[in-house]
PDB file of C-alpha atoms and ligand atoms in Angstrom:
ATOM      1  CA  UNK N   1      40.262 -52.494 -15.747  1.00 93.00           C
ATOM      2  CA  UNK N   2      42.493 -53.047 -13.132  1.00 96.00           C
ATOM      3  CA  UNK N   3      43.216 -55.248  -9.736  1.00 97.00           C
ATOM      4  CA  UNK N   4      42.312 -52.653  -7.105  1.00 98.00           C
ATOM      5  CA  UNK N   5      39.484 -51.238  -9.693  1.00 97.00           C
ATOM      6  CA  UNK N   6      37.783 -54.642  -9.694  1.00 97.00           C
ATOM      7  CA  UNK N   7      38.053 -55.149  -6.280  1.00 98.00           C
ATOM      8  CA  UNK N   8      36.055 -51.591  -5.276  1.00 98.00           C
ATOM      9  CA  UNK N   9      33.551 -52.418  -7.502  1.00 97.00           C
ATOM     10  CA  UNK N  10      33.209 -55.888  -5.903  1.00 97.00           C
ATOM     11  CA  UNK N  11      33.918 -55.142  -2.097  1.00 98.00           C
ATOM     12  CA  UNK N  12      33.326 -51.318  -1.879  1.00 97.00           C
ATOM     13  CA  UNK N  13      30.202 -49.819  -0.664  1.00 97.00           C
ATOM     14  CA  UNK N  14      29.527 -45.881  -1.096  1.00 97.00           C
ATOM     15  CA  UNK N  15      28.381 -44.080   1.768  1.00 96.00           C
ATOM     16  CA  UNK N  16      26.586 -40.889   1.969  1.00 93.00           C
ATOM     17  CA  UNK N  17      29.046 -37.881   2.203  1.00 90.00           C
ATOM     18  CA  UNK N  18      31.507 -39.189  -0.509  1.00 90.00           C
ATOM     19  CA  UNK N  19      32.758 -41.889   1.439  1.00 96.00           C
ATOM     20  CA  UNK N  20      34.036 -45.113  -0.477  1.00 97.00           C
ATOM     21  CA  UNK N  21      34.226 -47.772   2.831  1.00 98.00           C
ATOM     22  CA  UNK N  22      36.629 -50.626   1.784  1.00 98.00           C
ATOM     23  CA  UNK N  23      36.783 -52.036   5.154  1.00 98.00           C
ATOM     24  CA  UNK N  24      37.043 -55.841   3.912  1.00 98.00           C
ATOM     25  CA  UNK N  25      40.590 -55.283   2.295  1.00 98.00           C
ATOM     26  CA  UNK N  26      41.907 -51.824   3.377  1.00 98.00           C
ATOM     27  CA  UNK N  27      40.756 -49.896   6.021  1.00 97.00           C
ATOM     28  CA  UNK N  28      39.658 -52.573   8.626  1.00 97.00           C
ATOM     29  CA  UNK N  29      40.708 -55.736   7.461  1.00 98.00           C
ATOM     30  CA  UNK N  30      43.988 -56.059   5.567  1.00 98.00           C
ATOM     31  CA  UNK N  31      43.904 -57.996   2.185  1.00 98.00           C
ATOM     32  CA  UNK N  32      47.473 -58.889   2.099  1.00 97.00           C
ATOM     33  CA  UNK N  33      47.290 -59.543  -1.342  1.00 98.00           C
ATOM     34  CA  UNK N  34      45.796 -56.590  -2.069  1.00 98.00           C
ATOM     35  CA  UNK N  35      48.443 -54.491  -0.477  1.00 98.00           C
ATOM     36  CA  UNK N  36      51.115 -56.504  -2.043  1.00 97.00           C
ATOM     37  CA  UNK N  37      49.905 -55.964  -5.695  1.00 98.00           C
ATOM     38  CA  UNK N  38      49.513 -51.985  -4.629  1.00 98.00           C
ATOM     39  CA  UNK N  39      52.822 -52.473  -3.767  1.00 98.00           C
ATOM     40  CA  UNK N  40      54.673 -53.473  -6.629  1.00 98.00           C
ATOM     41  CA  UNK N  41      52.052 -51.375  -9.278  1.00 98.00           C
ATOM     42  CA  UNK N  42      53.631 -48.444  -7.262  1.00 98.00           C
ATOM     43  CA  UNK N  43      56.909 -49.553  -6.644  1.00 98.00           C
ATOM     44  CA  UNK N  44      56.415 -49.981 -11.236  1.00 97.00           C
ATOM     45  CA  UNK N  45      55.133 -46.506 -11.560  1.00 97.00           C
ATOM     46  CA  UNK N  46      58.054 -44.722  -9.702  1.00 98.00           C
ATOM     47  CA  UNK N  47      60.358 -47.114 -11.310  1.00 97.00           C
ATOM     48  CA  UNK N  48      62.590 -44.102 -12.131  1.00 96.00           C
ATOM     49  CA  UNK N  49      62.600 -42.571  -9.297  1.00 97.00           C
ATOM     50  CA  UNK N  50      65.412 -42.849  -6.432  1.00 98.00           C
ATOM     51  CA  UNK N  51      63.448 -43.326  -2.978  1.00 98.00           C
ATOM     52  CA  UNK N  52      65.515 -44.208   0.487  1.00 98.00           C
ATOM     53  CA  UNK N  53      62.241 -43.847   2.818  1.00 98.00           C
ATOM     54  CA  UNK N  54      58.819 -43.891   2.748  1.00 98.00           C
ATOM     55  CA  UNK N  55      56.560 -42.026   4.368  1.00 98.00           C
ATOM     56  CA  UNK N  56      52.489 -42.108   5.371  1.00 98.00           C
ATOM     57  CA  UNK N  57      50.059 -40.480   8.096  1.00 97.00           C
ATOM     58  CA  UNK N  58      48.448 -43.325  10.365  1.00 96.00           C
ATOM     59  CA  UNK N  59      46.916 -45.373  10.237  1.00 93.00           C
ATOM     60  CA  UNK N  60      45.333 -46.550   7.169  1.00 93.00           C
ATOM     61  CA  UNK N  61      48.185 -45.666   4.977  1.00 96.00           C
ATOM     62  CA  UNK N  62      50.582 -48.025   7.057  1.00 98.00           C
ATOM     63  CA  UNK N  63      50.058 -51.415   5.746  1.00 98.00           C
ATOM     64  CA  UNK N  64      50.454 -49.864   2.149  1.00 98.00           C
ATOM     65  CA  UNK N  65      53.590 -48.028   3.321  1.00 98.00           C
ATOM     66  CA  UNK N  66      54.479 -51.230   5.260  1.00 98.00           C
ATOM     67  CA  UNK N  67      54.318 -53.291   2.162  1.00 98.00           C
ATOM     68  CA  UNK N  68      56.457 -50.507  -0.306  1.00 98.00           C
ATOM     69  CA  UNK N  69      58.988 -49.730   2.268  1.00 98.00           C
ATOM     70  CA  UNK N  70      59.220 -54.032   2.218  1.00 98.00           C
ATOM     71  CA  UNK N  71      59.922 -53.757  -1.604  1.00 98.00           C
ATOM     72  CA  UNK N  72      62.077 -51.337  -1.877  1.00 98.00           C
ATOM     73  CA  UNK N  73      63.832 -52.355   1.645  1.00 98.00           C
ATOM     74  CA  UNK N  74      64.027 -48.563   2.752  1.00 98.00           C
ATOM     75  CA  UNK N  75      62.586 -47.003   6.362  1.00 98.00           C
ATOM     76  CA  UNK N  76      59.293 -46.789   6.675  1.00 98.00           C
ATOM     77  CA  UNK N  77      57.947 -43.469   8.731  1.00 98.00           C
ATOM     78  CA  UNK N  78      54.503 -42.763   9.402  1.00 98.00           C
ATOM     79  CA  UNK N  79      53.476 -39.485  10.826  1.00 98.00           C
ATOM     80  CA  UNK N  80      51.312 -39.089  13.789  1.00 96.00           C
ATOM     81  CA  UNK N  81      48.207 -37.558  14.548  1.00 92.00           C
ATOM     82  CA  UNK N  82      47.448 -35.412  17.318  1.00 82.00           C
ATOM     83  CA  UNK N  83      44.446 -32.621  18.033  1.00 60.00           C
ATOM     84  CA  UNK N  84      47.203 -30.786  20.423  1.00 58.00           C
ATOM     85  CA  UNK N  85      50.940 -32.043  19.213  1.00 53.00           C
ATOM     86  CA  UNK N  86      52.857 -29.557  21.622  1.00 61.00           C
ATOM     87  CA  UNK N  87      54.956 -27.973  19.245  1.00 59.00           C
ATOM     88  CA  UNK N  88      58.649 -28.936  20.375  1.00 63.00           C
ATOM     89  CA  UNK N  89      62.371 -28.727  19.100  1.00 68.00           C
ATOM     90  CA  UNK N  90      62.307 -32.534  18.061  1.00 92.00           C
ATOM     91  CA  UNK N  91      59.475 -32.465  15.865  1.00 94.00           C
ATOM     92  CA  UNK N  92      58.551 -31.457  12.586  1.00 96.00           C
ATOM     93  CA  UNK N  93      54.783 -30.258  13.030  1.00 96.00           C
ATOM     94  CA  UNK N  94      51.934 -29.583  10.221  1.00 97.00           C
ATOM     95  CA  UNK N  95      48.547 -29.501  10.366  1.00 95.00           C
ATOM     96  CA  UNK N  96      45.615 -31.178   8.101  1.00 93.00           C
ATOM     97  CA  UNK N  97      42.118 -31.089   7.958  1.00 91.00           C
ATOM     98  CA  UNK N  98      40.481 -34.905   8.201  1.00 87.00           C
ATOM     99  CA  UNK N  99      37.917 -35.505   5.687  1.00 80.00           C
ATOM    100  CA  UNK N 100      36.924 -38.395   7.426  1.00 80.00           C
ATOM    101  CA  UNK N 101      36.633 -37.136  10.890  1.00 83.00           C
ATOM    102  CA  UNK N 102      35.703 -33.379   9.947  1.00 85.00           C
ATOM    103  CA  UNK N 103      38.281 -31.704  12.350  1.00 88.00           C
ATOM    104  CA  UNK N 104      41.760 -30.209  12.289  1.00 91.00           C
ATOM    105  CA  UNK N 105      44.577 -32.646  12.913  1.00 90.00           C
ATOM    106  CA  UNK N 106      48.195 -31.939  13.817  1.00 94.00           C
ATOM    107  CA  UNK N 107      50.568 -34.241  12.002  1.00 96.00           C
ATOM    108  CA  UNK N 108      54.003 -34.778  13.426  1.00 96.00           C
ATOM    109  CA  UNK N 109      57.079 -36.746  12.879  1.00 97.00           C
ATOM    110  CA  UNK N 110      60.116 -36.977  14.987  1.00 96.00           C
ATOM    111  CA  UNK N 111      63.204 -35.337  13.397  1.00 96.00           C
ATOM    112  CA  UNK N 112      65.351 -38.190  14.050  1.00 97.00           C
ATOM    113  CA  UNK N 113      63.261 -40.149  11.210  1.00 98.00           C
ATOM    114  CA  UNK N 114      63.283 -37.524   8.384  1.00 98.00           C
ATOM    115  CA  UNK N 115      67.368 -36.385   7.300  1.00 97.00           C
ATOM    116  CA  UNK N 116      68.057 -33.163   4.525  1.00 98.00           C
ATOM    117  CA  UNK N 117      69.533 -36.591   2.527  1.00 98.00           C
ATOM    118  CA  UNK N 118      66.321 -38.463   2.489  1.00 98.00           C
ATOM    119  CA  UNK N 119      64.130 -39.076  -0.929  1.00 98.00           C
ATOM    120  CA  UNK N 120      61.145 -39.757   0.536  1.00 98.00           C
ATOM    121  CA  UNK N 121      58.138 -41.499  -1.400  1.00 98.00           C
ATOM    122  CA  UNK N 122      54.765 -40.453   0.082  1.00 98.00           C
ATOM    123  CA  UNK N 123      52.314 -42.718   0.434  1.00 98.00           C
ATOM    124  CA  UNK N 124      48.281 -43.206   1.161  1.00 98.00           C
ATOM    125  CA  UNK N 125      45.131 -45.091   1.035  1.00 98.00           C
ATOM    126  CA  UNK N 126      42.806 -42.401  -0.120  1.00 98.00           C
ATOM    127  CA  UNK N 127      43.383 -39.038  -1.921  1.00 98.00           C
ATOM    128  CA  UNK N 128      40.514 -36.214  -1.422  1.00 97.00           C
ATOM    129  CA  UNK N 129      41.354 -32.684  -1.220  1.00 97.00           C
ATOM    130  CA  UNK N 130      45.008 -33.583  -0.342  1.00 97.00           C
ATOM    131  CA  UNK N 131      45.329 -32.194   2.742  1.00 97.00           C
ATOM    132  CA  UNK N 132      47.027 -35.078   4.561  1.00 97.00           C
ATOM    133  CA  UNK N 133      49.253 -35.511   1.193  1.00 98.00           C
ATOM    134  CA  UNK N 134      49.949 -31.567   1.579  1.00 98.00           C
ATOM    135  CA  UNK N 135      50.811 -32.054   5.376  1.00 98.00           C
ATOM    136  CA  UNK N 136      53.443 -34.913   4.584  1.00 98.00           C
ATOM    137  CA  UNK N 137      55.039 -32.855   1.855  1.00 98.00           C
ATOM    138  CA  UNK N 138      55.473 -29.959   4.570  1.00 98.00           C
ATOM    139  CA  UNK N 139      56.959 -32.248   6.890  1.00 98.00           C
ATOM    140  CA  UNK N 140      59.364 -33.338   4.406  1.00 98.00           C
ATOM    141  CA  UNK N 141      60.399 -29.527   3.268  1.00 98.00           C
ATOM    142  CA  UNK N 142      60.634 -28.932   6.943  1.00 98.00           C
ATOM    143  CA  UNK N 143      62.821 -31.450   6.975  1.00 98.00           C
ATOM    144  CA  UNK N 144      65.020 -30.250   3.724  1.00 98.00           C
ATOM    145  CA  UNK N 145      64.712 -33.258   2.691  1.00 98.00           C
ATOM    146  CA  UNK N 146      63.129 -34.218  -1.164  1.00 98.00           C
ATOM    147  CA  UNK N 147      59.925 -35.693  -2.179  1.00 98.00           C
ATOM    148  CA  UNK N 148      60.435 -38.422  -4.620  1.00 98.00           C
ATOM    149  CA  UNK N 149      56.573 -38.850  -5.521  1.00 98.00           C
ATOM    150  CA  UNK N 150      53.004 -39.432  -3.807  1.00 98.00           C
ATOM    151  CA  UNK N 151      51.567 -42.683  -4.625  1.00 98.00           C
ATOM    152  CA  UNK N 152      48.079 -43.432  -3.850  1.00 98.00           C
ATOM    153  CA  UNK N 153      45.356 -45.963  -3.755  1.00 98.00           C
ATOM    154  CA  UNK N 154      42.048 -44.515  -4.601  1.00 98.00           C
ATOM    155  CA  UNK N 155      42.025 -40.803  -5.954  1.00 98.00           C
ATOM    156  CA  UNK N 156      38.384 -39.729  -5.761  1.00 98.00           C
ATOM    157  CA  UNK N 157      39.402 -37.295  -8.778  1.00 98.00           C
ATOM    158  CA  UNK N 158      36.171 -35.197  -8.386  1.00 97.00           C
ATOM    159  CA  UNK N 159      37.920 -33.920  -5.210  1.00 97.00           C
ATOM    160  CA  UNK N 160      40.618 -31.250  -5.387  1.00 97.00           C
ATOM    161  CA  UNK N 161      43.475 -32.910  -4.514  1.00 98.00           C
ATOM    162  CA  UNK N 162      44.885 -34.380  -7.362  1.00 98.00           C
ATOM    163  CA  UNK N 163      44.438 -31.466  -9.094  1.00 98.00           C
ATOM    164  CA  UNK N 164      46.125 -29.190  -6.360  1.00 98.00           C
ATOM    165  CA  UNK N 165      49.324 -31.935  -6.392  1.00 98.00           C
ATOM    166  CA  UNK N 166      49.478 -31.977 -10.245  1.00 98.00           C
ATOM    167  CA  UNK N 167      49.598 -28.482 -10.675  1.00 98.00           C
ATOM    168  CA  UNK N 168      52.337 -27.765  -7.805  1.00 97.00           C
ATOM    169  CA  UNK N 169      54.453 -30.087 -10.411  1.00 97.00           C
ATOM    170  CA  UNK N 170      54.594 -33.353  -7.833  1.00 97.00           C
ATOM    171  CA  UNK N 171      54.688 -36.716  -9.197  1.00 97.00           C
ATOM    172  CA  UNK N 172      51.506 -38.453  -8.065  1.00 98.00           C
ATOM    173  CA  UNK N 173      50.051 -41.666  -8.788  1.00 98.00           C
ATOM    174  CA  UNK N 174      46.826 -43.502  -8.012  1.00 98.00           C
ATOM    175  CA  UNK N 175      46.200 -46.867  -8.879  1.00 98.00           C
ATOM    176  CA  UNK N 176      42.529 -46.043  -8.952  1.00 98.00           C
ATOM    177  CA  UNK N 177      41.134 -42.810  -9.926  1.00 98.00           C
ATOM    178  CA  UNK N 178      37.088 -42.677  -9.546  1.00 98.00           C
ATOM    179  CA  UNK N 179      36.059 -39.582 -11.347  1.00 97.00           C
ATOM    180  CA  UNK N 180      32.449 -40.109 -10.145  1.00 96.00           C
ATOM    181  CA  UNK N 181      30.314 -42.301  -7.627  1.00 96.00           C
ATOM    182  CA  UNK N 182      26.771 -42.427  -6.457  1.00 95.00           C
ATOM    183  CA  UNK N 183      25.174 -43.373  -3.117  1.00 94.00           C
ATOM    184  CA  UNK N 184      21.856 -44.271  -4.308  1.00 94.00           C
ATOM    185  CA  UNK N 185      22.809 -46.040  -7.448  1.00 94.00           C
ATOM    186  CA  UNK N 186      26.136 -47.659  -5.786  1.00 93.00           C
ATOM    187  CA  UNK N 187      27.524 -46.962  -9.147  1.00 96.00           C
ATOM    188  CA  UNK N 188      31.407 -46.189  -9.691  1.00 97.00           C
ATOM    189  CA  UNK N 189      32.900 -44.643 -12.909  1.00 97.00           C
ATOM    190  CA  UNK N 190      36.828 -44.878 -12.957  1.00 97.00           C
ATOM    191  CA  UNK N 191      39.345 -42.844 -14.888  1.00 97.00           C
ATOM    192  CA  UNK N 192      40.733 -44.539 -17.631  1.00 93.00           C
ATOM    193  CA  UNK N 193      44.546 -45.428 -17.036  1.00 88.00           C
ATOM    194  CA  UNK N 194      46.497 -47.634 -19.061  1.00 77.00           C
ATOM    195  CA  UNK N 195      46.104 -51.226 -18.801  1.00 68.00           C
ATOM    196  CA  UNK N 196      48.623 -53.652 -17.991  1.00 62.00           C
ATOM    197  CA  UNK N 197      49.258 -57.296 -16.137  1.00 58.00           C
ATOM    198  CA  UNK N 198      50.832 -58.671 -13.653  1.00 52.00           C
ATOM    199  CA  UNK N 199      53.309 -60.769 -14.611  1.00 51.00           C
ATOM    200  CA  UNK N 200      56.212 -63.415 -13.257  1.00 45.00           C
ATOM    201  CA  UNK N 201      58.643 -60.764 -14.031  1.00 47.00           C
ATOM    202  CA  UNK N 202      56.880 -58.217 -12.487  1.00 49.00           C
ATOM    203  CA  UNK N 203      55.898 -59.913  -8.999  1.00 46.00           C
ATOM    204  CA  UNK N 204      59.778 -60.573  -8.441  1.00 46.00           C
ATOM    205  CA  UNK N 205      60.892 -57.147  -9.141  1.00 44.00           C
ATOM    206  CA  UNK N 206      62.901 -55.828  -6.068  1.00 40.00           C
TER     207      UNK N 206
HETATM  208  P1  5GP T   1      42.672 -35.781   2.337  1.00 52.33           P
HETATM  209  O1  5GP T   1      43.435 -35.403   3.072  1.00 52.33           O
HETATM  210  O2  5GP T   1      43.203 -35.922   0.713  1.00 52.33           O
HETATM  211  O3  5GP T   1      41.615 -34.793   1.887  1.00 52.33           O
HETATM  212  O4  5GP T   1      41.916 -37.064   2.233  1.00 52.33           O
HETATM  213  C1  5GP T   1      42.681 -38.179   2.539  1.00 52.33           C
HETATM  214  C2  5GP T   1      42.517 -39.357   4.016  1.00 52.33           C
HETATM  215  O5  5GP T   1      41.197 -39.271   4.388  1.00 52.33           O
HETATM  216  C3  5GP T   1      43.337 -40.042   4.112  1.00 52.33           C
HETATM  217  O6  5GP T   1      44.176 -40.293   4.356  1.00 52.33           O
HETATM  218  C4  5GP T   1      41.784 -41.201   4.501  1.00 52.33           C
HETATM  219  O7  5GP T   1      42.454 -41.607   5.171  1.00 52.33           O
HETATM  220  C5  5GP T   1      40.726 -40.457   4.210  1.00 52.33           C
HETATM  221  N1  5GP T   1      39.427 -40.175   3.224  1.00 52.33           N
HETATM  222  C6  5GP T   1      39.301 -39.478   2.476  1.00 52.33           C
HETATM  223  N2  5GP T   1      38.340 -39.934   1.552  1.00 52.33           N
HETATM  224  C7  5GP T   1      38.076 -41.102   1.876  1.00 52.33           C
HETATM  225  C8  5GP T   1      37.108 -42.301   1.379  1.00 52.33           C
HETATM  226  O8  5GP T   1      36.114 -42.033   0.402  1.00 52.33           O
HETATM  227  N3  5GP T   1      37.053 -43.846   2.031  1.00 52.33           N
HETATM  228  C9  5GP T   1      37.610 -43.305   3.253  1.00 52.33           C
HETATM  229  N4  5GP T   1      38.056 -44.889   3.549  1.00 52.33           N
HETATM  230  N5  5GP T   1      38.916 -42.401   3.286  1.00 52.33           N
HETATM  231  C10 5GP T   1      38.890 -41.517   3.150  1.00 52.33           C
END
């Protein structure tokens, strides 16, 4: 079991409606050590990929993206959400249905923050139906830039997002993949992933 799976089992709560609450370390209070480990692990998994920008969506992706941007020493951009963002010439705009808020959001990035020469690593806290990731990919493509990969902390493996993105040929890495979770028994089953241990060398990688 990896560090994030252990942390989820220790501090996560399953809510009705297929929601995993991890407010104590990611979605409300931010555990810097866990964020650091998530960033190191994503950088390790994407070690063969060139990245010159990290892109996420407000708000919970920002902590992970910032840690990762620090490791890569590249700018971090977060897409903003708005129910009625004006589509103007100076923005790339896409749409995403919010799994947690059950509404359609416009998602946008101002044009100066994405360039055709960018190799963008998209990151987010959760992957469920893939709406947020697909909207972020759309913004990158509108800018004429490349998606270097998609890095996720927690993928809910029974929802369709992972399948859609993998079938599109995206390089998708999720640190913890939950295949089943049950609200009544508060149990979680993770998908088996290769084990790895953090070492000093990994921690110092830049
Ligand atoms: P998707 O766009 O892939 O359908 O959903 C991903 C987005 O919805 C993430 O940005 C995350 O904020 C939110 N989300 C989806 N499922 C969960 C969940 O179980 N718990 C929490 N805290 N957020 C979730």
